[in-house]
Tab-separated table of C-alpha atoms and ligand atoms in Angstrom:
chain	number	residue	atom	x	y	z
C	97	MET	CA	-94.571	-77.689	22.887
C	98	LEU	CA	-98.236	-78.392	23.215
C	99	MET	CA	-98.755	-75.327	25.285
C	100	ARG	CA	-97.243	-73.063	22.740
C	101	VAL	CA	-100.321	-71.242	21.608
C	102	GLN	CA	-101.640	-70.645	25.050
C	103	ARG	CA	-98.439	-69.720	26.728
C	104	GLY	CA	-96.381	-68.103	24.076
C	105	LEU	CA	-98.294	-65.588	22.172
C	106	SER	CA	-101.699	-65.417	23.196
C	107	SER	CA	-101.703	-61.746	22.989
C	108	LEU	CA	-99.918	-59.000	21.045
C	109	ALA	CA	-101.796	-56.302	19.252
C	110	VAL	CA	-100.438	-54.067	16.640
C	111	GLY	CA	-100.465	-50.540	15.474
C	112	ALA	CA	-99.296	-49.360	12.185
C	113	ALA	CA	-97.158	-46.745	10.773
C	114	LEU	CA	-97.764	-43.903	8.470
C	115	ALA	CA	-98.764	-44.382	4.953
C	116	HIS	CA	-95.610	-46.352	4.557
C	117	VAL	CA	-93.684	-48.977	6.364
C	118	VAL	CA	-91.964	-47.510	9.353
C	119	LEU	CA	-89.944	-49.474	11.774
C	120	GLY	CA	-89.425	-48.405	15.288
C	121	GLY	CA	-85.917	-48.318	16.464
C	122	SER	CA	-82.514	-47.024	15.702
C	123	ARG	CA	-79.849	-48.749	13.773
C	124	ALA	CA	-77.521	-49.212	16.653
C	125	TRP	CA	-80.279	-50.268	18.920
C	126	GLU	CA	-83.233	-51.074	16.759
C	127	ALA	CA	-82.192	-51.625	13.188
C	128	PRO	CA	-84.871	-50.654	10.697
C	129	LEU	CA	-85.460	-53.009	7.821
C	130	THR	CA	-87.148	-50.555	5.572
C	131	HIS	CA	-87.876	-46.976	6.105
C	132	LEU	CA	-90.072	-44.895	3.917
C	133	ILE	CA	-91.101	-41.595	5.292
C	134	SER	CA	-94.175	-39.713	4.351
C	135	SER	CA	-93.277	-36.182	3.493
C	136	GLU	CA	-96.646	-34.830	4.347
C	137	ARG	CA	-97.289	-33.419	7.736
C	138	HIS	CA	-100.629	-34.280	9.144
C	139	GLN	CA	-101.088	-34.115	12.858
C	140	VAL	CA	-104.381	-35.175	14.294
C	141	ASN	CA	-105.445	-34.359	17.800
C	142	VAL	CA	-108.166	-36.607	19.070
C	143	ASP	CA	-110.179	-36.781	22.216
C	144	ALA	CA	-110.739	-39.900	24.287
C	145	ALA	CA	-113.282	-41.146	21.775
C	146	GLY	CA	-110.961	-40.600	18.884
C	147	HIS	CA	-112.664	-37.546	17.485
C	148	ALA	CA	-110.674	-34.660	16.210
C	149	ILE	CA	-110.777	-31.782	18.593
C	150	VAL	CA	-110.121	-28.111	18.285
C	151	ASP	CA	-109.721	-27.060	21.851
C	152	ASN	CA	-107.010	-28.844	23.754
C	153	ALA	CA	-108.401	-27.552	27.015
C	154	THR	CA	-111.250	-30.023	26.854
C	155	GLU	CA	-108.786	-32.769	27.502
C	156	ALA	CA	-106.421	-30.812	29.662
C	157	HIS	CA	-106.373	-33.475	32.334
C	158	LEU	CA	-104.723	-35.759	29.822
C	159	ALA	CA	-101.598	-33.716	30.056
C	160	LYS	CA	-99.442	-36.531	28.818
C	161	ARG	CA	-100.066	-38.568	25.752
C	162	TYR	CA	-98.967	-41.396	23.588
C	163	LEU	CA	-97.983	-41.189	19.954
C	164	SER	CA	-99.395	-43.830	17.686
C	165	ILE	CA	-100.108	-44.583	14.109
C	166	GLN	CA	-103.145	-43.205	12.364
C	167	PRO	CA	-104.885	-46.307	11.029
C	168	SER	CA	-106.330	-45.979	7.584
C	169	SER	CA	-109.063	-47.751	5.708
C	170	GLY	CA	-108.689	-49.408	2.344
C	171	THR	CA	-105.876	-51.599	1.247
C	172	SER	CA	-102.957	-49.310	1.916
C	173	GLY	CA	-101.469	-47.509	4.851
C	174	PHE	CA	-101.402	-48.568	8.446
C	175	LYS	CA	-103.536	-51.244	9.946
C	176	ILE	CA	-104.089	-52.434	13.431
C	177	TRP	CA	-104.372	-56.103	14.259
C	178	PRO	CA	-107.940	-57.275	13.662
C	179	ASN	CA	-109.774	-58.334	16.790
C	180	SER	CA	-106.740	-57.163	18.727
C	181	ILE	CA	-104.956	-60.414	18.063
C	182	ILE	CA	-101.345	-60.415	16.989
C	183	SER	CA	-100.744	-63.469	14.860
C	184	TYR	CA	-97.099	-64.382	15.036
C	185	CYS	CA	-94.559	-67.072	14.481
C	186	PHE	CA	-90.845	-67.533	14.975
C	187	GLU	CA	-88.388	-67.421	12.118
C	188	THR	CA	-86.530	-70.452	13.429
C	189	GLN	CA	-86.823	-72.960	16.241
C	190	ASP	CA	-83.622	-71.508	17.654
C	191	ALA	CA	-85.233	-68.066	17.776
C	192	ARG	CA	-88.198	-69.524	19.590
C	193	ASP	CA	-85.995	-71.302	22.093
C	194	LYS	CA	-83.998	-68.185	22.823
C	195	LEU	CA	-86.835	-65.684	22.945
C	196	VAL	CA	-90.090	-67.169	24.104
C	197	GLU	CA	-89.533	-67.049	27.833
C	198	GLN	CA	-88.554	-63.394	28.088
C	199	LEU	CA	-91.056	-62.425	25.421
C	200	GLU	CA	-93.794	-63.832	27.614
C	201	LEU	CA	-92.500	-61.837	30.546
C	202	ALA	CA	-92.544	-58.730	28.368
C	203	ILE	CA	-96.133	-59.429	27.379
C	204	GLU	CA	-96.998	-59.669	31.059
C	205	THR	CA	-95.668	-56.175	31.672
C	206	TRP	CA	-98.363	-54.861	29.320
C	207	ARG	CA	-101.001	-56.763	31.264
C	208	ALA	CA	-100.042	-55.164	34.552
C	209	ASP	CA	-101.836	-52.034	35.615
C	210	GLY	CA	-99.245	-49.538	34.461
C	211	GLY	CA	-99.740	-47.620	37.661
C	212	GLY	CA	-102.889	-45.961	36.422
C	213	GLY	CA	-105.541	-48.571	35.768
C	214	PRO	CA	-105.954	-51.991	34.192
C	215	GLY	CA	-103.389	-53.152	31.666
C	216	LEU	CA	-104.122	-54.920	28.398
C	217	HIS	CA	-106.514	-57.687	29.313
C	218	ARG	CA	-105.279	-61.123	28.317
C	219	ASP	CA	-108.644	-62.078	26.894
C	220	VAL	CA	-108.869	-58.978	24.737
C	221	TYR	CA	-105.297	-58.346	23.590
C	222	LYS	CA	-104.121	-61.699	22.372
C	223	TYR	CA	-101.024	-63.187	20.838
C	224	MET	CA	-101.445	-66.310	18.754
C	225	GLU	CA	-98.685	-68.426	17.352
C	226	VAL	CA	-100.170	-69.435	14.039
C	227	PHE	CA	-97.345	-71.279	12.292
C	228	ASP	CA	-94.540	-73.561	13.362
C	229	PRO	CA	-91.070	-72.037	13.427
C	230	GLY	CA	-89.028	-72.227	10.254
C	231	ASP	CA	-90.313	-72.647	6.752
C	232	ASP	CA	-93.983	-72.771	7.764
C	233	CYS	CA	-93.550	-69.403	9.398
C	234	VAL	CA	-91.538	-67.620	6.757
C	235	ASN	CA	-92.984	-69.056	3.571
C	236	ASN	CA	-96.744	-69.014	3.455
C	237	ASN	CA	-99.340	-66.946	1.698
C	238	GLN	CA	-100.354	-65.265	4.920
C	239	ARG	CA	-96.973	-63.641	5.339
C	240	ASP	CA	-98.339	-60.119	5.061
C	241	ARG	CA	-100.514	-60.551	8.128
C	242	VAL	CA	-98.289	-62.505	10.487
C	243	LEU	CA	-95.551	-61.065	12.678
C	244	VAL	CA	-92.335	-62.986	12.063
C	245	ILE	CA	-90.108	-62.860	15.133
C	246	SER	CA	-86.378	-63.363	14.665
C	247	TYR	CA	-83.398	-63.516	17.010
C	248	ASN	CA	-79.967	-61.944	16.734
C	249	SER	CA	-77.058	-61.750	19.146
C	250	ASP	CA	-75.652	-58.444	17.925
C	251	GLY	CA	-77.963	-56.006	19.647
C	252	ARG	CA	-80.521	-55.277	16.979
C	253	LEU	CA	-84.052	-54.525	18.118
C	254	SER	CA	-86.531	-53.607	15.440
C	255	THR	CA	-90.242	-53.961	14.865
C	256	THR	CA	-92.670	-52.850	12.225
C	257	ILE	CA	-95.219	-50.466	13.651
C	258	GLY	CA	-98.669	-51.947	13.684
C	259	MET	CA	-99.410	-54.033	10.647
C	260	PRO	CA	-98.155	-52.085	7.640
C	261	SER	CA	-99.821	-52.828	4.353
C	262	LEU	CA	-97.915	-54.244	1.459
C	263	ASP	CA	-96.618	-51.446	-0.681
C	264	ALA	CA	-95.963	-51.808	-4.377
C	265	SER	CA	-93.267	-49.152	-4.148
C	266	ASN	CA	-91.457	-51.193	-1.531
C	267	PRO	CA	-91.338	-54.757	-2.865
C	268	SER	CA	-88.819	-55.918	-0.273
C	269	TYR	CA	-91.416	-55.561	2.458
C	270	LYS	CA	-93.252	-58.868	2.867
C	271	GLY	CA	-94.972	-58.472	6.199
C	272	PRO	CA	-94.626	-57.482	9.859
C	273	THR	CA	-91.345	-58.305	11.567
C	274	MET	CA	-89.852	-58.175	15.016
C	275	ALA	CA	-86.094	-58.577	15.478
C	276	LEU	CA	-85.073	-59.206	19.068
C	277	SER	CA	-81.715	-59.489	20.772
C	278	ASP	CA	-80.690	-60.361	24.293
C	279	ALA	CA	-77.325	-58.639	23.960
C	280	ALA	CA	-76.326	-56.779	27.117
C	281	GLY	CA	-75.964	-53.029	27.340
C	282	ILE	CA	-78.531	-51.989	24.753
C	283	GLY	CA	-81.693	-49.942	24.897
C	284	MET	CA	-83.189	-49.971	28.370
C	285	LEU	CA	-80.312	-52.193	29.523
C	286	ASP	CA	-82.900	-54.819	30.360
C	287	THR	CA	-83.910	-57.576	27.968
C	288	VAL	CA	-87.518	-57.883	29.066
C	289	ALA	CA	-87.986	-54.111	28.967
C	290	ASN	CA	-86.481	-53.986	25.494
C	291	TYR	CA	-88.886	-56.651	24.308
C	292	ALA	CA	-91.782	-54.805	25.936
C	293	HIS	CA	-90.755	-51.677	24.004
C	294	GLU	CA	-90.814	-53.665	20.765
C	295	ILE	CA	-94.241	-55.036	21.633
C	296	GLY	CA	-95.406	-51.427	21.938
C	297	HIS	CA	-94.304	-50.833	18.354
C	298	ALA	CA	-96.045	-54.000	17.223
C	299	TRP	CA	-99.331	-52.740	18.654
C	300	GLY	CA	-98.880	-49.418	16.897
C	301	LEU	CA	-96.961	-46.990	19.092
C	302	TYR	CA	-94.175	-44.705	17.960
C	303	HIS	CA	-91.476	-43.361	20.191
C	304	GLU	CA	-92.778	-40.831	22.652
C	305	HIS	CA	-89.905	-38.440	21.943
C	306	GLN	CA	-90.670	-38.385	18.207
C	307	ASN	CA	-93.779	-36.278	18.631
C	308	ILE	CA	-93.109	-33.305	16.397
C	309	ASN	CA	-94.988	-31.007	18.730
C	310	TYR	CA	-92.177	-31.333	21.241
C	311	TRP	CA	-89.515	-30.119	18.836
C	312	GLY	CA	-88.407	-26.695	17.766
C	313	PRO	CA	-86.463	-25.529	14.710
C	314	PRO	CA	-84.548	-26.626	12.748
C	315	TYR	CA	-86.133	-30.008	13.441
C	316	ASN	CA	-89.664	-28.723	13.207
C	317	THR	CA	-90.365	-26.226	10.487
C	318	GLY	CA	-94.062	-26.021	11.243
C	319	THR	CA	-95.860	-24.220	14.004
C	320	VAL	CA	-93.737	-24.298	17.101
C	321	GLY	CA	-95.123	-24.004	20.570
C	322	SER	CA	-94.013	-25.602	23.770
C	323	VAL	CA	-90.571	-26.793	22.813
C	324	ILE	CA	-89.166	-29.626	24.875
C	325	PHE	CA	-86.433	-30.929	22.600
C	326	GLY	CA	-83.935	-29.544	20.154
C	327	ASP	CA	-81.399	-27.570	22.174
C	328	HIS	CA	-79.468	-30.685	23.154
C	329	PHE	CA	-79.640	-33.188	20.330
C	330	ASP	CA	-76.235	-34.606	19.419
C	331	CYS	CA	-76.423	-37.203	16.711
C	332	THR	CA	-72.643	-37.401	16.412
C	333	VAL	CA	-72.458	-39.644	19.482
C	334	LEU	CA	-74.616	-42.300	17.861
C	335	LYS	CA	-72.590	-45.399	17.162
C	336	ASP	CA	-73.427	-45.403	13.483
C	337	TYR	CA	-72.819	-41.692	12.881
C	338	ALA	CA	-69.445	-42.012	11.170
C	339	ASP	CA	-70.687	-44.620	8.742
C	340	ALA	CA	-73.836	-42.673	7.951
C	341	LEU	CA	-71.885	-39.458	7.450
C	342	SER	CA	-69.548	-41.248	5.096
C	343	ARG	CA	-72.471	-42.523	3.061
C	344	ALA	CA	-73.939	-39.039	2.866
C	345	GLN	CA	-70.625	-37.448	1.900
C	346	THR	CA	-70.101	-39.868	-0.922
C	347	GLY	CA	-73.687	-39.708	-2.122
C	348	ASP	CA	-75.207	-37.748	-4.943
C	349	THR	CA	-76.784	-35.069	-2.780
C	350	PRO	CA	-74.190	-32.921	-0.995
C	351	SER	CA	-76.852	-30.954	0.864
C	352	ASP	CA	-77.844	-34.107	2.705
C	353	VAL	CA	-74.711	-33.866	4.813
C	354	ASP	CA	-76.107	-30.878	6.656
C	355	LEU	CA	-79.545	-32.407	6.983
C	356	LEU	CA	-78.442	-35.807	8.226
C	357	CYS	CA	-79.073	-34.862	11.834
C	358	LYS	CA	-82.019	-32.570	11.233
C	359	LEU	CA	-84.550	-34.324	9.061
C	360	ARG	CA	-85.781	-37.807	9.756
C	361	GLY	CA	-86.302	-38.530	6.096
C	362	VAL	CA	-82.690	-37.730	5.313
C	363	ALA	CA	-81.419	-39.828	8.219
C	364	ALA	CA	-83.543	-42.681	6.938
C	365	ARG	CA	-82.109	-42.302	3.447
C	366	TYR	CA	-78.680	-43.149	4.853
C	367	LYS	CA	-79.996	-45.772	7.263
C	368	PHE	CA	-78.865	-43.647	10.172
C	369	SER	CA	-80.266	-44.294	13.637
C	370	ALA	CA	-81.030	-40.590	14.109
C	371	MET	CA	-84.240	-41.497	12.319
C	372	ASP	CA	-85.434	-42.996	15.570
C	373	TRP	CA	-84.846	-39.794	17.493
C	374	LEU	CA	-85.959	-37.090	15.071
C	375	PRO	CA	-89.633	-36.146	15.026
C	376	VAL	CA	-92.163	-37.979	12.896
C	377	SER	CA	-93.695	-35.726	10.296
C	378	GLY	CA	-96.346	-38.047	8.954
C	379	ALA	CA	-99.870	-38.753	10.106
C	380	THR	CA	-100.038	-39.663	13.756
C	381	ARG	CA	-102.590	-39.614	16.494
C	382	GLN	CA	-102.045	-38.695	20.077
C	383	HIS	CA	-103.722	-37.640	23.218
C	384	ALA	CA	-104.872	-34.091	23.156
C	385	GLY	CA	-103.643	-31.686	25.746
C	386	ALA	CA	-100.000	-31.488	24.867
C	387	GLY	CA	-100.125	-30.155	21.387
C	388	GLY	CA	-97.535	-27.534	22.040
C	389	ALA	CA	-98.731	-25.156	19.380
C	390	GLY	CA	-100.010	-21.992	20.921
C	391	LYS	CA	-98.094	-22.431	24.114
C	392	THR	CA	-95.212	-20.092	24.619
C	393	THR	CA	-93.314	-21.683	27.445
C	394	PRO	CA	-92.089	-25.256	27.659
C	395	ASP	CA	-94.426	-27.476	29.605
C	396	TYR	CA	-92.474	-30.528	30.576
C	397	THR	CA	-95.529	-32.210	31.998
C	398	ASN	CA	-96.784	-32.670	28.438
C	399	VAL	CA	-94.398	-35.531	27.812
C	400	ASP	CA	-94.972	-38.993	29.210
C	401	TRP	CA	-91.551	-39.344	30.797
C	402	ASP	CA	-92.504	-42.780	32.127
C	403	SER	CA	-93.301	-44.185	28.687
C	404	ILE	CA	-91.535	-47.366	27.723
C	405	MET	CA	-91.634	-45.892	24.227
C	406	LEU	CA	-89.331	-43.059	25.306
C	407	TYR	CA	-85.646	-43.631	24.733
C	408	PRO	CA	-83.263	-43.094	27.597
C	409	SER	CA	-80.780	-40.361	26.668
C	410	GLY	CA	-77.986	-42.792	25.862
C	411	ALA	CA	-79.807	-45.252	23.621
C	412	GLY	CA	-77.654	-46.173	20.645
C	413	ALA	CA	-74.834	-43.916	21.795
C	414	THR	CA	-71.139	-44.602	22.195
C	415	GLY	CA	-69.938	-45.581	25.623
C	416	THR	CA	-70.503	-48.642	27.710
C	417	ALA	CA	-73.463	-49.698	29.740
C	418	VAL	CA	-72.442	-53.108	30.990
C	419	PRO	CA	-73.282	-54.497	33.425
C	420	PRO	CA	-76.846	-53.231	33.340
C	421	GLY	CA	-77.910	-50.820	36.011
C	422	GLY	CA	-78.403	-47.126	36.448
C	423	ASP	CA	-74.897	-46.140	37.495
C	424	SER	CA	-73.281	-48.363	34.916
C	425	ASP	CA	-74.847	-46.436	32.042
C	426	LYS	CA	-71.870	-44.479	30.729
C	427	ARG	CA	-73.324	-43.931	27.308
C	428	ALA	CA	-73.060	-40.464	25.825
C	429	ASN	CA	-76.185	-38.333	25.682
C	430	VAL	CA	-77.898	-38.265	22.327
C	431	LEU	CA	-80.823	-36.203	23.540
C	432	LEU	CA	-81.439	-34.164	26.660
C	433	ARG	CA	-84.477	-32.118	27.517
C	434	ASN	CA	-84.049	-28.455	26.758
C	435	ASP	CA	-83.672	-27.858	30.481
C	436	GLY	CA	-80.677	-30.180	30.433
C	437	ALA	CA	-82.278	-33.128	32.208
C	438	ARG	CA	-81.440	-36.636	31.108
C	439	MET	CA	-84.151	-39.089	30.133
C	440	LYS	CA	-84.276	-42.106	32.378
C	441	ILE	CA	-84.678	-45.782	31.692
C	442	ASN	CA	-88.243	-47.065	31.894
C	443	LEU	CA	-88.695	-50.770	32.468
C	444	VAL	CA	-92.454	-51.211	32.177
C	445	PRO	CA	-95.221	-49.655	30.086
C	446	SER	CA	-96.754	-46.503	31.517
C	447	ALA	CA	-100.444	-45.935	32.067
C	448	LEU	CA	-100.505	-43.798	28.928
C	449	ASP	CA	-98.699	-46.395	26.862
C	450	ILE	CA	-101.524	-48.736	27.749
C	451	ALA	CA	-104.105	-46.018	27.120
C	452	GLY	CA	-102.626	-45.391	23.693
C	453	ILE	CA	-103.050	-48.996	22.638
C	454	LYS	CA	-106.551	-49.142	24.032
C	455	GLN	CA	-107.408	-46.017	22.108
C	456	LEU	CA	-106.253	-47.692	18.921
C	457	TYR	CA	-108.124	-50.930	19.473
C	458	GLU	CA	-111.091	-49.980	21.569
C	459	GLY	CA	-111.626	-46.564	20.083
C	460	ASP	CA	-113.003	-45.835	16.685
C	461	PHE	CA	-110.624	-48.121	14.823
C	462	GLY	CA	-110.858	-51.259	16.855
C	463	THR	CA	-113.208	-54.168	16.808
C	464	GLY	CA	-116.957	-53.890	16.929
C	465	THR	CA	-119.257	-51.506	15.175
C	466	GLY	CA	-116.584	-48.883	14.848
C	467	ALA	CA	-114.175	-51.122	12.988
C	468	PHE	CA	-112.868	-49.451	9.902
C	469	ALA	CA	-113.065	-50.862	6.427
C	470	GLY	CA	-110.245	-52.756	4.877
C	471	LEU	CA	-109.256	-55.037	7.697
C	472	PRO	CA	-107.331	-57.972	6.325
C	473	VAL	CA	-108.614	-61.499	6.818
C	474	MET	CA	-106.414	-63.075	9.439
C	475	PRO	CA	-105.475	-66.746	9.539
C	476	ASN	CA	-107.285	-67.093	12.822
C	477	SER	CA	-110.498	-65.722	11.343
C	478	LYS	CA	-113.364	-67.975	10.339
C	479	ASN	CA	-113.332	-66.206	6.998
C	480	SER	CA	-109.835	-67.388	6.274
C	481	LYS	CA	-109.244	-70.485	4.243
C	482	TRP	CA	-106.561	-71.227	6.791
C	483	PHE	CA	-109.006	-71.280	9.633
C	484	SER	CA	-109.562	-75.025	9.763
C	485	LYS	CA	-105.851	-75.640	9.837
C	486	PHE	CA	-105.414	-72.970	12.422
C	487	LYS	CA	-108.221	-74.347	14.521
C	488	ASP	CA	-106.772	-77.828	14.447
C	489	LYS	CA	-103.452	-76.474	15.445
C	490	PHE	CA	-104.970	-74.527	18.239
C	491	LYS	CA	-106.917	-77.478	19.568
C	492	LYS	CA	-103.935	-79.681	19.336
C	493	LYS	CA	-101.853	-77.347	21.375
C	494	LYS	CA	-104.486	-76.379	23.811
C	495	GLY	CA	-104.406	-79.698	25.593
C	496	CYS	CA	-102.112	-78.880	28.409
Z	661	LIG	ZN1	-88.307	-48.311	19.443
């Protein structure tokens, strides 16, 4: 117990979502708690320094890219974790007991080199357990800036993206959450990999496949270029399709039935897991070089197929995948590439997953002189009235 702070979460960083709370994950696999979708479309291409660019060719060597939140200043919108420290706690002692070991292993996968350079350094990207499990964790006036980690046995994986701001229009949202499950046969079919995927959301990454530049009509009504997805998207094989369809059919908006599998906002309205496949139409940032627009032929090298933030084709689909393992994955295909290829299971973060988080935290929005305005005061900050308590706690637990 005394080693908790040092061992458990000494490092998670977060990214945020669009101007509203967005949870990564599908209902079958990663149940969203709240899902408000920005209707505005605002894509931002940035170079390695985070500056908007006009000419993708200048970053052509970065053929692949990540998709992350677009942090905003002020008191609303998406935030990243100040000082690249994820402050967290466990909802219950039971959750801690069941999760901490594999969560630590998942954190380690982000520290590894990702095959393309150094991972997230343990002294820079930190995870700090700031409250004891239980009531201390769930009920405190720092709730909006602490990641509350919960456990479930029914296969739900869900994490807020980055550190979403409180939103008066969404009073049920109290603060960042991460729901984890060690159920077999879900997601990447590997518990540690699933947790690593959720950690990616916590730092601020979206799903790689939800980049709107990869999608053609009717999923993308904007400028369409190099289309990678859209010819083989079958939302009817998602486990929660029948229930979602029923909700749409009995709702007040008949036209939603036809849009349930086409527009992310409509899928979200009926709490349908297609929302975690369909492209994000809000403000995002991404590596330049794979914008799609202007290209006339599909360029499959634009997608980071190794990303741990990319769903395998069967995620959330009907069919069995137990015991875990490649050949045992008999799940139906929700999404295939337009060339018919299936998306594989990725067990560790890719080099670009790591690059995406570093861009968020070490680029123009991270710590240091480039830090943007409106960062919240964290409980582990000297400016927090909780700091002395936090410090004592830290010291106490640092001993061994
Ligand atoms: Zn996810």
